[in-house]
CSV table of C-alpha atoms in Angstrom, one decimal:
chain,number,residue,atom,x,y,z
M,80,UNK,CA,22.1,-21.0,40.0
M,81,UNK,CA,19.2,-20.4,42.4
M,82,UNK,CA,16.0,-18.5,42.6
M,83,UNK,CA,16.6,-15.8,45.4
M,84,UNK,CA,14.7,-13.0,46.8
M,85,UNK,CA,15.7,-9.6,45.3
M,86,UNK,CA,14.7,-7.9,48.7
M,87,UNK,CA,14.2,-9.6,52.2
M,88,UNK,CA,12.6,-7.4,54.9
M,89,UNK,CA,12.7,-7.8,58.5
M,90,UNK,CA,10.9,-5.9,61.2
M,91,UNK,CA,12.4,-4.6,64.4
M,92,UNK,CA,9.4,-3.1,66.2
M,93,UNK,CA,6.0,-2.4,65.1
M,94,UNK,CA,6.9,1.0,63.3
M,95,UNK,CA,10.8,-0.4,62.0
M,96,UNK,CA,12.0,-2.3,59.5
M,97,UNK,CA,14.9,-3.3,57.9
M,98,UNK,CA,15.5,-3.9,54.4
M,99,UNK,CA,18.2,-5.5,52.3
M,100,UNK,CA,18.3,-5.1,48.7
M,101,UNK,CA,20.6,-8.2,47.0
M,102,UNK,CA,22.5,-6.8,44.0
M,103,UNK,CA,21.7,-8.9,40.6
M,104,UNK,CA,19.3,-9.0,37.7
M,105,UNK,CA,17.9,-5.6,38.1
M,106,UNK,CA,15.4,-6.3,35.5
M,107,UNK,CA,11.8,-5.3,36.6
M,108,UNK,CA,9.9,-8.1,34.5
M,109,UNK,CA,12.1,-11.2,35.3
M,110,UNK,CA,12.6,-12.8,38.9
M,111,UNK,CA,16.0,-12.2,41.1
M,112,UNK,CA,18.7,-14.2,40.0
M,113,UNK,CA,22.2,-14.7,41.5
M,114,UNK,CA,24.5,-17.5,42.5
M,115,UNK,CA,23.9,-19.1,45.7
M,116,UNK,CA,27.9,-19.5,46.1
M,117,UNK,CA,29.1,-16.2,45.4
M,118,UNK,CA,26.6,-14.8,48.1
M,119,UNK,CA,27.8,-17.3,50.4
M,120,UNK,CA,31.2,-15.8,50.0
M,121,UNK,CA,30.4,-12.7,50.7
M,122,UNK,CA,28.5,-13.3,53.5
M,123,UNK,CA,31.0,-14.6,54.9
M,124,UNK,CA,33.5,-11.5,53.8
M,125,UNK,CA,30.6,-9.2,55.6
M,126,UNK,CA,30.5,-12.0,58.4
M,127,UNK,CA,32.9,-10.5,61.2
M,128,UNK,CA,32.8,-9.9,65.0
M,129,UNK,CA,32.7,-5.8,64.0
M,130,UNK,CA,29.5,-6.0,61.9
M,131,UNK,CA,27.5,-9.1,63.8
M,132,UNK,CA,28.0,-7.2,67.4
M,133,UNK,CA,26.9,-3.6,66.5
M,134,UNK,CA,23.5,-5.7,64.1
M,135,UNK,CA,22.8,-7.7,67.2
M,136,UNK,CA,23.2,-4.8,69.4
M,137,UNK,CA,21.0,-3.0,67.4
M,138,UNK,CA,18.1,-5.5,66.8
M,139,UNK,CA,18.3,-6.0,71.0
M,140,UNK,CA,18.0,-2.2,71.3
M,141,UNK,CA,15.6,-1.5,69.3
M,142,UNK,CA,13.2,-5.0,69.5
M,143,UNK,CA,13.2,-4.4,73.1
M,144,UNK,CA,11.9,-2.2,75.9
M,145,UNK,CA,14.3,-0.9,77.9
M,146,UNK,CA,14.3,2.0,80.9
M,147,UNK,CA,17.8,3.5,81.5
M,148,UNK,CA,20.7,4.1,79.8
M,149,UNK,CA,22.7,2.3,82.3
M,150,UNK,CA,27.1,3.3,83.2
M,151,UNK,CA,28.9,1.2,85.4
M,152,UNK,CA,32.6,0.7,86.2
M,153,UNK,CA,34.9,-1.2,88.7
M,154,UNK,CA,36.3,0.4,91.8
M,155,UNK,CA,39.8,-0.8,91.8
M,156,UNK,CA,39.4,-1.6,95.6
M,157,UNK,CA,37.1,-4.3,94.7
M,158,UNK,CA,38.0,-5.9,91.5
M,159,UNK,CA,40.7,-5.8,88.6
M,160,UNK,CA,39.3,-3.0,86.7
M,161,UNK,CA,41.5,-4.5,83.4
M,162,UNK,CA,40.2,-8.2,84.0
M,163,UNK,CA,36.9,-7.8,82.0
M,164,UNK,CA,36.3,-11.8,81.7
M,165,UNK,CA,35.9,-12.0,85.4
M,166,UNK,CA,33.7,-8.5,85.4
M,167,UNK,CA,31.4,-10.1,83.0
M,168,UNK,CA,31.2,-13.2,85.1
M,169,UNK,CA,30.6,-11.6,88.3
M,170,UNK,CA,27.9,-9.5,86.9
M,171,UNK,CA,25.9,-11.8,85.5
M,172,UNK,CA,25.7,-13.6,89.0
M,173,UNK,CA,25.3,-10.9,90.7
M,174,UNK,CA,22.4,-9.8,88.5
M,175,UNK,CA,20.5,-13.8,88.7
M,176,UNK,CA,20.7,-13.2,92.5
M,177,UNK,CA,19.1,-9.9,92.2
M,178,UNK,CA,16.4,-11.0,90.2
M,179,UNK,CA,15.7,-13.5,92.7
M,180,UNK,CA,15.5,-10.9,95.8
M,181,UNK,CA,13.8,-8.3,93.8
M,182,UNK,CA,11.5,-11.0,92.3
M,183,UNK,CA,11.8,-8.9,88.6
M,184,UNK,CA,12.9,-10.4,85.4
M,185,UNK,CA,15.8,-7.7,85.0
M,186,UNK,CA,16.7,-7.3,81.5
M,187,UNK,CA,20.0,-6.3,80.2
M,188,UNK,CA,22.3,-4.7,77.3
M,189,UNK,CA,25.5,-3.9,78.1
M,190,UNK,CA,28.8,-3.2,75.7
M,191,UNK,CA,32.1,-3.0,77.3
M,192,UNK,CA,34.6,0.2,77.0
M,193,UNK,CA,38.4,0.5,77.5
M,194,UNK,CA,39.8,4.0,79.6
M,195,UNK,CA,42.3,5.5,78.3
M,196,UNK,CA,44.4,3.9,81.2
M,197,UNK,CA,43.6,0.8,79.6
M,198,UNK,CA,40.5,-0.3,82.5
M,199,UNK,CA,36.9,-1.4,81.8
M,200,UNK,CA,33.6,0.2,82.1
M,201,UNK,CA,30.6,-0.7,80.4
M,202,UNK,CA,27.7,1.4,79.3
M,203,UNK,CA,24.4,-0.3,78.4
M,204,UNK,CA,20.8,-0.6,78.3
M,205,UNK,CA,18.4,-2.1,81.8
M,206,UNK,CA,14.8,-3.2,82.1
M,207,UNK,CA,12.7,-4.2,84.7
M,208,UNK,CA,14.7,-2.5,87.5
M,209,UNK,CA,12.6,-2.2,90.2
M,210,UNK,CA,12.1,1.5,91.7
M,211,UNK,CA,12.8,0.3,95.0
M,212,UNK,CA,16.1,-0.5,93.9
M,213,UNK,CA,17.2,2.7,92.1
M,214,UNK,CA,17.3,6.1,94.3
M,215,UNK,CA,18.4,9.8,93.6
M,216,UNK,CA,22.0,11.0,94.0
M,217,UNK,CA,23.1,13.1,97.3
M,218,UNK,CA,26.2,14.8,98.1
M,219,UNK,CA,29.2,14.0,97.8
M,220,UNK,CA,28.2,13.0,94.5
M,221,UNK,CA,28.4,15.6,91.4
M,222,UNK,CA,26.2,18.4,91.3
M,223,UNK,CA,25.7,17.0,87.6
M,224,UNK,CA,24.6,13.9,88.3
M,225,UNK,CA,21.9,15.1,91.4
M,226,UNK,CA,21.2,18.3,89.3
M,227,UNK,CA,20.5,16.0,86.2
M,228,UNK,CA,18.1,13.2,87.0
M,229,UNK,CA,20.6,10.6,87.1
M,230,UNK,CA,19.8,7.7,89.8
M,231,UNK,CA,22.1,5.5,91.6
M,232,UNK,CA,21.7,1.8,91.7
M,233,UNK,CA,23.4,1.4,95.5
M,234,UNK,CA,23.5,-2.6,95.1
M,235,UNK,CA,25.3,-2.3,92.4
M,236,UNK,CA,27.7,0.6,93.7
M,237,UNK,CA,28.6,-1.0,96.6
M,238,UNK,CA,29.3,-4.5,95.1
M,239,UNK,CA,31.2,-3.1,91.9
M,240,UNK,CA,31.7,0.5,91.9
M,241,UNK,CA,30.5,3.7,90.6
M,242,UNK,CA,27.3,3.5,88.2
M,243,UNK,CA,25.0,5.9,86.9
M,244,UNK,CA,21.1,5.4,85.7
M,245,UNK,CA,19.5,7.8,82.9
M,246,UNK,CA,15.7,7.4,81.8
M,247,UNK,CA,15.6,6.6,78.7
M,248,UNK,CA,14.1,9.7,76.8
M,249,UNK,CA,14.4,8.7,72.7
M,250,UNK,CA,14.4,4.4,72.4
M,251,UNK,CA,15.2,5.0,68.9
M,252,UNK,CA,18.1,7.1,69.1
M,253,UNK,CA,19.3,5.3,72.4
M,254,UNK,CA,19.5,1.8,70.5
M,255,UNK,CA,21.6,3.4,67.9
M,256,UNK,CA,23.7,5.6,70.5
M,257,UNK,CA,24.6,1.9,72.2
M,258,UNK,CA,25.4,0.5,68.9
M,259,UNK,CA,27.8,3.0,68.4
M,260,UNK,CA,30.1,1.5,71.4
M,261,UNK,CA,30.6,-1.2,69.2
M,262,UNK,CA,33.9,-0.5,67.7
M,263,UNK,CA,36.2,-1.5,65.4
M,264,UNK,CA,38.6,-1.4,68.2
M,265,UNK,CA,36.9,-3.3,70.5
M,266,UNK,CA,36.7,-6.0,67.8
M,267,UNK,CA,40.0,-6.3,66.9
M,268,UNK,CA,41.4,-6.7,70.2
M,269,UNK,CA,44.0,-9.4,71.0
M,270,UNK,CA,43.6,-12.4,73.3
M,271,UNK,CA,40.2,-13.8,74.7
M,272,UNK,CA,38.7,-11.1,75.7
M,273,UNK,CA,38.0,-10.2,71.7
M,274,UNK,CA,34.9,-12.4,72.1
M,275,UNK,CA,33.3,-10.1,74.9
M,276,UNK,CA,31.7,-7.2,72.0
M,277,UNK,CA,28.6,-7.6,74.4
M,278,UNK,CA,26.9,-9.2,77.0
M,279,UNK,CA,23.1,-9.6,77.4
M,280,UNK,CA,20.3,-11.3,79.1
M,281,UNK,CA,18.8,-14.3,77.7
M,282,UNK,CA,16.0,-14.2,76.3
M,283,UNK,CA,16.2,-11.2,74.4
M,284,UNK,CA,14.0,-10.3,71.1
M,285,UNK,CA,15.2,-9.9,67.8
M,286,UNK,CA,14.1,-8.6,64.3
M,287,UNK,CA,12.0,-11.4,62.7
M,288,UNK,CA,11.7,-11.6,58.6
M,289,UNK,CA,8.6,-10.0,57.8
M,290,UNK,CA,8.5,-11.1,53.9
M,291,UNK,CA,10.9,-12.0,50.7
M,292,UNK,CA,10.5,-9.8,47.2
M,293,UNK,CA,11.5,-11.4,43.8
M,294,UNK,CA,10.9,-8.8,41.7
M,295,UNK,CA,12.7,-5.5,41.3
M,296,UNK,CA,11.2,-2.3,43.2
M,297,UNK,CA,12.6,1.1,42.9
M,298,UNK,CA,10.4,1.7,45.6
M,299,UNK,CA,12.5,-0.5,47.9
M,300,UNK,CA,16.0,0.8,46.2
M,301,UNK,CA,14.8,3.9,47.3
M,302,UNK,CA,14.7,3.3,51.2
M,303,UNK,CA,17.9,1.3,51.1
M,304,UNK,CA,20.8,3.7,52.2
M,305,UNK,CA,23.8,2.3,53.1
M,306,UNK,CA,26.1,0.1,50.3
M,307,UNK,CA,27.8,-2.8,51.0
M,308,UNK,CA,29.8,-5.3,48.2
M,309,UNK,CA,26.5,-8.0,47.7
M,310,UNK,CA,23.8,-5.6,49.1
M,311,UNK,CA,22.3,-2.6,50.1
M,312,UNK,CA,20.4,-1.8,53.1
M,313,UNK,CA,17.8,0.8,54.7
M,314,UNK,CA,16.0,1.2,58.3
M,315,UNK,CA,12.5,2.1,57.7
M,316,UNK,CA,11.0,4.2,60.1
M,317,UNK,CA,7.2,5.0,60.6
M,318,UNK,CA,6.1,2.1,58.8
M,319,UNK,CA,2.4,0.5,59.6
M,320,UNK,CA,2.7,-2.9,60.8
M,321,UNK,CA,1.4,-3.9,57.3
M,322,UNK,CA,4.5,-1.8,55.6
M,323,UNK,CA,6.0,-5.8,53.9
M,324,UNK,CA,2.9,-6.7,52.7
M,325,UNK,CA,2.3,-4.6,49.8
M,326,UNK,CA,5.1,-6.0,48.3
M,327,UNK,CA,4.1,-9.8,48.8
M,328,UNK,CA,0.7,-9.4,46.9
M,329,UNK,CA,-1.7,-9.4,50.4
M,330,UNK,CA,-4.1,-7.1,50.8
M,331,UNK,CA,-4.0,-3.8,52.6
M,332,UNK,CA,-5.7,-2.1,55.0
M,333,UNK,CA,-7.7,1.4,53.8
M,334,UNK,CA,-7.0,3.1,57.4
M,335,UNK,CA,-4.2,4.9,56.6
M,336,UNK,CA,-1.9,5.7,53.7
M,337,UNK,CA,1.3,3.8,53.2
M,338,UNK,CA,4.7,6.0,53.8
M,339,UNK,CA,7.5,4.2,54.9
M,340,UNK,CA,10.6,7.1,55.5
M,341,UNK,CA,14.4,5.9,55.6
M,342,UNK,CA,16.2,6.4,58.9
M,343,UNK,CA,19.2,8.8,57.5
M,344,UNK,CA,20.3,10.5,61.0
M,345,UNK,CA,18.9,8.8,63.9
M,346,UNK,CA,21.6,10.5,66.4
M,347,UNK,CA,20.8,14.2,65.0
M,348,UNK,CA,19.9,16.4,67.5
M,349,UNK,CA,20.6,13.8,69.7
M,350,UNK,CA,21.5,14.3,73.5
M,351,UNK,CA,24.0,12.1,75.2
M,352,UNK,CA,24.9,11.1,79.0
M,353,UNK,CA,27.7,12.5,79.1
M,354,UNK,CA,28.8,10.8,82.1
M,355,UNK,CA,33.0,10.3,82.8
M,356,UNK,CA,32.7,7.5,85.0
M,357,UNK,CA,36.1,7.6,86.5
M,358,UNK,CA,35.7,11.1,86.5
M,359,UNK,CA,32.6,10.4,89.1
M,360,UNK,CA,34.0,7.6,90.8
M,361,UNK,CA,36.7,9.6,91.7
M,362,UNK,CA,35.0,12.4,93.1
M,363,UNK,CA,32.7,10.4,95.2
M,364,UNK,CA,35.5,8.1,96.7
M,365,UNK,CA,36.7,11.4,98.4
């Protein structure tokens, strides 16, 4: 047996946390106990591709800034639009080359996507793009996509194919809209390929623990929504910086009053791009 936090609390950004309650000795007057094996096990029974790729898509979406919701495909008259191991490859030279001409530390999150036909496009998150690189759509293109604010990243276009750049308008519903590309499908896919959930630049941020509870909470039961077999966990939203702290005994700041609110729908109300990239790529290759 071993002396375990009850609650572990990790922030994303300065107003997001995340916090996991550990199921045990709920007893408010005694210290968290539970065996350091059995949550080993199911660690590693929560431990798969599915779950680690959408977590770390979501900690690099939301611990980072990014600019545009980013859609890119391959023109078949370039490249093998079903050969996604070489896409990935070519894309991340081609982007080191373009940080070097645009002289911009270009940032990158990007989750691959399977067409019905069985070909690869990606959708994703960019940063640090430089507005001399990015322009406004003309015809041929869509109406939608001039009429719509969408911008065209030509070096991209002509070395790939057809992409599409949104500004980002909601960074917290935009990091959990890309998580959402995370499937089970894409996880469970046969062959090599099944290690490609993601691709991102290096270095990215992620969430960093903020503090560890021993003692029961309600208070910390409360903001923990989703259920899994060894815990249960909650996104925090409009938390002060100082949100961990009250629970690890330090003292806290007078400013303002302490209110921490559970992220239940982060995608309500939400607008997508509602881009069909073949769709596009089709209509401007006539």
């Amino acid at each position: 047996m071993a002396l375990s936090p009850a609650y572990t609390i990790h922030q994303y950004r300065e107003d997001i946390y995340k916090v996991v309650a550990f199921k045990g000795n709920r007893d408010p007057d005694k210290v968290f106990i539970r065996d350091r094996e059995d949550h080993q096990r199911n660690e590693t029974k929560l431990d798969n591709s599915f779950s680690r790729a959408r977590s770390m898509v979501l900690q690099y979406a939301l611990c980072n800034p990014w600019t545009y919701f980013f859609t890119g495909t391959l023109d078949r008259q370039k490249f093998d639009r079903y050969d996604l191991d070489t896409f990935n490859s070519r894309l991340t030279q081609f982007i080191r080359d373009k940080r070097k001409i645009y002289e911009s530390k270009i940032q990158y999150l990007l989750v691959p996507e399977k067409h019905k036909d069985g070909a690869w496009h990606i959708h994703g998150l960019v940063h640090n793009l430089p507005d001399a690189a990015v322009c406004g759509f003309a015809p041929p293109a869509p109406k939608k996509l001039i009429d719509g604010g969408f911008l065209n990243w030509p070096d991209y276009m002509h070395k790939f194919g057809f992409c599409s750049l949104a500004p980002i308008r909601d960074p917290i519903a935009t990091a959990y809209y890309i998580s959402k590309y995370v499937s089970k499908d894409l996880a469970q896919r046969e062959g090599d390929l099944g290690k490609h959930l993601y691709f991102h630049s290096r270095p990215l941020k992620k969430a960093e623990k903020a503090s560890d509870v021993y003692l029961y909470n309600p208070g910390l039961d409360d903001l923990c929504t989703h259920e899994y077999d060894f815990c249960k966990v909650g996104m925090v939203q409009d938390a002060p910086w100082y949100f961990p702290y009250q629970w690890d005994g330090a003292e806290i700041p007078d400013e303002e009053p302490l209110d921490p609110k559970p992220i239940q729908d982060p995608l309500q109300g939400f607008q997508p791009w509602t881009v069909d990239p073949f769709y596009e790529q089709l209509k401007i290759n006539l």
